[in-house]
PDB file of C-alpha atoms in Angstrom:
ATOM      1  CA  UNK A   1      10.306 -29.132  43.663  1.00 47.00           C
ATOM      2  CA  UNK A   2       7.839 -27.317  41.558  1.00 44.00           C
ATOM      3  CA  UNK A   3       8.489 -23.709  40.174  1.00 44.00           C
ATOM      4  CA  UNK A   4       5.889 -21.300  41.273  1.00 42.00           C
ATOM      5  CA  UNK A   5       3.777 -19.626  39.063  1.00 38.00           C
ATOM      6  CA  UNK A   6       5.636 -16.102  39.535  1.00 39.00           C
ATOM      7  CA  UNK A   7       8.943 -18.088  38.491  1.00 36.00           C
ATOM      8  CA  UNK A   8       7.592 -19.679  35.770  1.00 34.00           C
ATOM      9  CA  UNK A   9       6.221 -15.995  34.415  1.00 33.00           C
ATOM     10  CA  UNK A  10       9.861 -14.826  35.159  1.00 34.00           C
ATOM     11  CA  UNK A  11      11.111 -17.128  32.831  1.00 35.00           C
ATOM     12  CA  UNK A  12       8.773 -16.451  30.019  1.00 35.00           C
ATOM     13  CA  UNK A  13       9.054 -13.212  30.274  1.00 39.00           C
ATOM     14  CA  UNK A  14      13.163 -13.016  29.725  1.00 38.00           C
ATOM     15  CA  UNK A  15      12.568 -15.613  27.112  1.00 38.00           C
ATOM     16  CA  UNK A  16      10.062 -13.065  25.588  1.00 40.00           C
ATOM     17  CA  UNK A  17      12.595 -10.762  25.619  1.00 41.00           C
ATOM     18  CA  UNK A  18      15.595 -12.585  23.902  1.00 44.00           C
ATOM     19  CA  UNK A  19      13.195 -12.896  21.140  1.00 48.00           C
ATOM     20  CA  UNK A  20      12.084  -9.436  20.683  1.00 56.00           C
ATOM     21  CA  UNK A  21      16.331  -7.734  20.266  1.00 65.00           C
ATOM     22  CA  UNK A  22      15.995  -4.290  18.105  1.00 78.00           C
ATOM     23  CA  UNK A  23      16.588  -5.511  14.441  1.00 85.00           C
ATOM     24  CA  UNK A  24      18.567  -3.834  11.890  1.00 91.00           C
ATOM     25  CA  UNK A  25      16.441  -1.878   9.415  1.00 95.00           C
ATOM     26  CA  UNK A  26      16.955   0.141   6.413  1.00 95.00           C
ATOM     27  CA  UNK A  27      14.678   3.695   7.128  1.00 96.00           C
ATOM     28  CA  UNK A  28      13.022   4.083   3.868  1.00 96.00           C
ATOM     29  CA  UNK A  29      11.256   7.837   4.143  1.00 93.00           C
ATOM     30  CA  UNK A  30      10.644   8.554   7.223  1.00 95.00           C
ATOM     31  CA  UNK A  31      10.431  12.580   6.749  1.00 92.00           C
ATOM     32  CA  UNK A  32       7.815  12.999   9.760  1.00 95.00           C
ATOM     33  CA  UNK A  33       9.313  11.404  12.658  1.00 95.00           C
ATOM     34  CA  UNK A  34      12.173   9.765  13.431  1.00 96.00           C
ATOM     35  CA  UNK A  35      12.823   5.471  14.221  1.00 97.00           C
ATOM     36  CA  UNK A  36      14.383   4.659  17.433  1.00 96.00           C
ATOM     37  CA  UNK A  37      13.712   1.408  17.162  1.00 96.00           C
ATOM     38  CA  UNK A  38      11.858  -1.820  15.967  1.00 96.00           C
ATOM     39  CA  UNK A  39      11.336  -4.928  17.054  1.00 95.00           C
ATOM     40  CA  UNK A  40       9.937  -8.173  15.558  1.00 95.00           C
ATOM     41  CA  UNK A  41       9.037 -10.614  17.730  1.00 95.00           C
ATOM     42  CA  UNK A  42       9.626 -13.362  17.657  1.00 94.00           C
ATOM     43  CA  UNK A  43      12.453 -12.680  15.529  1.00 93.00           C
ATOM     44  CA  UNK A  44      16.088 -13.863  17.034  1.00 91.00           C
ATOM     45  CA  UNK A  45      17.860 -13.352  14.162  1.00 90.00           C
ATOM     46  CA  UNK A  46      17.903 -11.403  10.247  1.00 92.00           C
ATOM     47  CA  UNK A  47      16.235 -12.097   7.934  1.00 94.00           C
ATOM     48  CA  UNK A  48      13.468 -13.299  10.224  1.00 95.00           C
ATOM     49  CA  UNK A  49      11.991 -16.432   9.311  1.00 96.00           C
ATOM     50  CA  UNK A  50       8.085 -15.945   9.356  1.00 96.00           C
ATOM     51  CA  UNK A  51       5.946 -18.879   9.821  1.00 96.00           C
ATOM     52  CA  UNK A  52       2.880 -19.496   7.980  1.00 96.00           C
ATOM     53  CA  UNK A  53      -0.100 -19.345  10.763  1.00 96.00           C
ATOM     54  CA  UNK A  54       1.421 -17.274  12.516  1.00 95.00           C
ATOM     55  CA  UNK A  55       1.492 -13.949  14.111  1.00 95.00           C
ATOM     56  CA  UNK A  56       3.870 -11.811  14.804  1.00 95.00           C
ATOM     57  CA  UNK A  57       4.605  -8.895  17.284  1.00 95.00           C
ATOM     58  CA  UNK A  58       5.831  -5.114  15.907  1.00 95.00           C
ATOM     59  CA  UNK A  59       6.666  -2.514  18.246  1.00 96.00           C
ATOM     60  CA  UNK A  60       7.983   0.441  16.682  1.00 97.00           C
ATOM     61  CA  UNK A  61       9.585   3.424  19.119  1.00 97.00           C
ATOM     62  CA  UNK A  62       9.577   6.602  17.048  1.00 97.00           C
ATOM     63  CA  UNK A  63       9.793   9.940  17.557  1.00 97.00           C
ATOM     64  CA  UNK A  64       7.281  12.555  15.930  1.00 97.00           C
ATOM     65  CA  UNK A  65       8.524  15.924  13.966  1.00 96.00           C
ATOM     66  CA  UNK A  66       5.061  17.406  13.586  1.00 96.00           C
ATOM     67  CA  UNK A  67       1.576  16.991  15.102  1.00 96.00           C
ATOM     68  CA  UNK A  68      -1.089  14.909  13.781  1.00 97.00           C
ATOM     69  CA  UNK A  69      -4.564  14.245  14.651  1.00 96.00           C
ATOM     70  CA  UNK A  70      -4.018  10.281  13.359  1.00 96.00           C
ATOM     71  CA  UNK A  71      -2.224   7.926  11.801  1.00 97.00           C
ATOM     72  CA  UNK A  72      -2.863   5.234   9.249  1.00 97.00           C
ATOM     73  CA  UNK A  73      -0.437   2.185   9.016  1.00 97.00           C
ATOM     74  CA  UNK A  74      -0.432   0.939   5.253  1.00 96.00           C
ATOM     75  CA  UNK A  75       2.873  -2.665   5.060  1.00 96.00           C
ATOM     76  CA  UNK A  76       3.645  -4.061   1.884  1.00 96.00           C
ATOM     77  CA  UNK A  77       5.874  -7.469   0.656  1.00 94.00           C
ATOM     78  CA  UNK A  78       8.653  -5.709  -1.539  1.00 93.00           C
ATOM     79  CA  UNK A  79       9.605  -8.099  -4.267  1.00 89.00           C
ATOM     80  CA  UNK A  80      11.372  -7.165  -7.413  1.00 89.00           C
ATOM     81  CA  UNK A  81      11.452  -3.528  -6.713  1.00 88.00           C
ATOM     82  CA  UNK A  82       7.235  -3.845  -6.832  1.00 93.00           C
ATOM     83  CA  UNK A  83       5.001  -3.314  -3.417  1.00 95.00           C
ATOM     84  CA  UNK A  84       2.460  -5.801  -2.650  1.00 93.00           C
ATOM     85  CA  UNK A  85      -0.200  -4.853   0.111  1.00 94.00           C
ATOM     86  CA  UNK A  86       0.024  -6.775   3.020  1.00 89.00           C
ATOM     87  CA  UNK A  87      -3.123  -6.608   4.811  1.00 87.00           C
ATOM     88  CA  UNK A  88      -3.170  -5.772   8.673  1.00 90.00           C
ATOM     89  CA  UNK A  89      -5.838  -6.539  11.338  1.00 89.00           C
ATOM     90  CA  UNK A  90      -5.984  -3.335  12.455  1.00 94.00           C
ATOM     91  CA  UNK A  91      -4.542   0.196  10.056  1.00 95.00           C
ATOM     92  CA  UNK A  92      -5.542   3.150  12.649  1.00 97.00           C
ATOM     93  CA  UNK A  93      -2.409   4.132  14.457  1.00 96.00           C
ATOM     94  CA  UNK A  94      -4.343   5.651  16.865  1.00 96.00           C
ATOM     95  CA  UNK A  95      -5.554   2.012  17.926  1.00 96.00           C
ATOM     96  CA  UNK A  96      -1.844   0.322  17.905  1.00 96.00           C
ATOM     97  CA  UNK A  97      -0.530   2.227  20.831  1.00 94.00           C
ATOM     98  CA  UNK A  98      -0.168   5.921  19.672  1.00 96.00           C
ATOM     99  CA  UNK A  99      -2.000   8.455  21.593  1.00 94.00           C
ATOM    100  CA  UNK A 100      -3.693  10.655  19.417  1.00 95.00           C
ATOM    101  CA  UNK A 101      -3.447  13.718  18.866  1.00 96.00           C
ATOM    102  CA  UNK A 102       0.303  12.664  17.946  1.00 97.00           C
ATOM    103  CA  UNK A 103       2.362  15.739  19.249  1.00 96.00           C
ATOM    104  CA  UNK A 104       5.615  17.383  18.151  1.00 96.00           C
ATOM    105  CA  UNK A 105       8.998  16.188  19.906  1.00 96.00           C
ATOM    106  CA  UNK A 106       6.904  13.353  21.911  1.00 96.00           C
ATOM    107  CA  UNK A 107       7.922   9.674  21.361  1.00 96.00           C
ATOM    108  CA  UNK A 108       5.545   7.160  21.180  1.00 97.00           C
ATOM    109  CA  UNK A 109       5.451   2.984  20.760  1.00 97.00           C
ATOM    110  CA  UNK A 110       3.324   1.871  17.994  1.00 97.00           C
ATOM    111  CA  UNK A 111       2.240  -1.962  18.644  1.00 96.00           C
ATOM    112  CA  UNK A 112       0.993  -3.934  15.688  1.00 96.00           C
ATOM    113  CA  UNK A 113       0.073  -7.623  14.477  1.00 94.00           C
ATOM    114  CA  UNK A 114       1.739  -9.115  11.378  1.00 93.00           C
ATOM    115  CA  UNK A 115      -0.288 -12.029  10.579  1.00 93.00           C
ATOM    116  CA  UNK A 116       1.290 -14.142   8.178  1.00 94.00           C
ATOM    117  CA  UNK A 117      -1.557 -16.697   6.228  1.00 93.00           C
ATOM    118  CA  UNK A 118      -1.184 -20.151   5.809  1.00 94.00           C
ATOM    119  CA  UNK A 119      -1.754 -19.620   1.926  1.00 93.00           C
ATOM    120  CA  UNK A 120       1.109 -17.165   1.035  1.00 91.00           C
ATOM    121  CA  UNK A 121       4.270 -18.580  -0.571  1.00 92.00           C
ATOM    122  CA  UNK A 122       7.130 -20.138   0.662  1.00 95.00           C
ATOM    123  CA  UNK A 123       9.852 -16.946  -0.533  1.00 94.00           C
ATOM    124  CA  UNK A 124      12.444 -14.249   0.476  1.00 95.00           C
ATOM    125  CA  UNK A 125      11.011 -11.005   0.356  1.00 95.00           C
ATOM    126  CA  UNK A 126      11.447  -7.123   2.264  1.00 95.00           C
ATOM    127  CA  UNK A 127       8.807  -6.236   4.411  1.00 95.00           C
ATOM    128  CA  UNK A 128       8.062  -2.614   3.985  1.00 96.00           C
ATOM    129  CA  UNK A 129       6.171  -0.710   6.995  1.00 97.00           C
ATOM    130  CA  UNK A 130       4.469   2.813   6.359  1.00 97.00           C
ATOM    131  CA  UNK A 131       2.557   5.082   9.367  1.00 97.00           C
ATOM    132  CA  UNK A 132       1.515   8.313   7.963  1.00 96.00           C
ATOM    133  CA  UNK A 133      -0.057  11.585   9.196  1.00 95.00           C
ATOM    134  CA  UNK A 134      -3.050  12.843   8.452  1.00 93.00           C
ATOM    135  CA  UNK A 135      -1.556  15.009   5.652  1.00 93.00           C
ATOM    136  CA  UNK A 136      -0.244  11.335   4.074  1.00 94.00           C
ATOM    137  CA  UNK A 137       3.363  12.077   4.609  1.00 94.00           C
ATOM    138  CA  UNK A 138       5.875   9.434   6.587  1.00 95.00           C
ATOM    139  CA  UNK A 139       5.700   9.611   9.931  1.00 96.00           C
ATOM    140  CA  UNK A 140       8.127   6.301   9.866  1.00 97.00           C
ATOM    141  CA  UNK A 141       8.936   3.841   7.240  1.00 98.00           C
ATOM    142  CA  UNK A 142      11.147   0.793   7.105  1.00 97.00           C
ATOM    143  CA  UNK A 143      12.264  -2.394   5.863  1.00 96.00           C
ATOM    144  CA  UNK A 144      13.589  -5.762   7.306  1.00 96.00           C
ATOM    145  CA  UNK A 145      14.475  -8.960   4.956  1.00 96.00           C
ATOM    146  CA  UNK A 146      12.435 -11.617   5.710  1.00 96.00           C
ATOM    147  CA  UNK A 147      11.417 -15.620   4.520  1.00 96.00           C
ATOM    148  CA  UNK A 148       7.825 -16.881   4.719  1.00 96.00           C
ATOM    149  CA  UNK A 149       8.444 -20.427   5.612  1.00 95.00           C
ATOM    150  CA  UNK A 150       5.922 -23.484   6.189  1.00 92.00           C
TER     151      UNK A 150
END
């Protein structure tokens, strides 16, 4: 018997899920809003192992303390207390799932791509993830432990 497209869908879609479990983070500012949750995916288990070439899934649930006409996503690699920018395909919060104007007391999801290059080293390091207001202050910030693996 062959499974039908529908079941086949079903089955990716739990298997999506087992891969995307909230993660434990360390908040590291967040003075605007407040972190519900984030997920890495795919990311099973900490630290996550990132693969070179590929991409990987954020989806942070936060809720916001003030109002804001944008946001501006800025991540960095952490190593030895120093932040390295980590570029993202795409900064504007208002384009990763927040609806903008962001509004006091309203949650929101903020989706994002973490690319990770074929080029970057093979190493342990903390991802650090900023999303600021328009007055530059933290609307969420945190950190996971992660390896960069071939």
């Amino acid at each position: 018997m062959v499974p039908s497209p529908f079941a086949l869908l079903l089955v990716l879609g739990a298997a999506a899920t087992a891969l995307a479990e909230p993660l434990r983070f360390v908040d590291c500012g967040s003075i605007d809003g407040s972190i519900q949750e984030v997920n890495v995916s795919p990311c099973p288990t900490q630290p996550c192992l990132l693969h070179k070439g590929t991409s990987y899934s954020i989806n942070v649930t936060f809720a916001s303390k003030i109002e804001s006409q944008g946001s501006k996503a800025r991540v960095y690699g952490e190593m030895l207390h120093v932040d390295i920018p980590f570029p993202i395909p795409e900064p504007d919060g208002c384009k990763s799932g927040i609806q903008c104007p962001i509004q006091k007391g309203h949650s929101y999801s903020y989706l994002n791509k973490l690319p990770v290059k074929s080029e970057y080293p093979s190493i342990k390091l903390i991802v650090k993830w900023e999303l600021v207001d328009d007055q530059d202050q933290m609307l969420f910030c945190w950190k996971i432990p992660v390896q960069i693996t071939s």
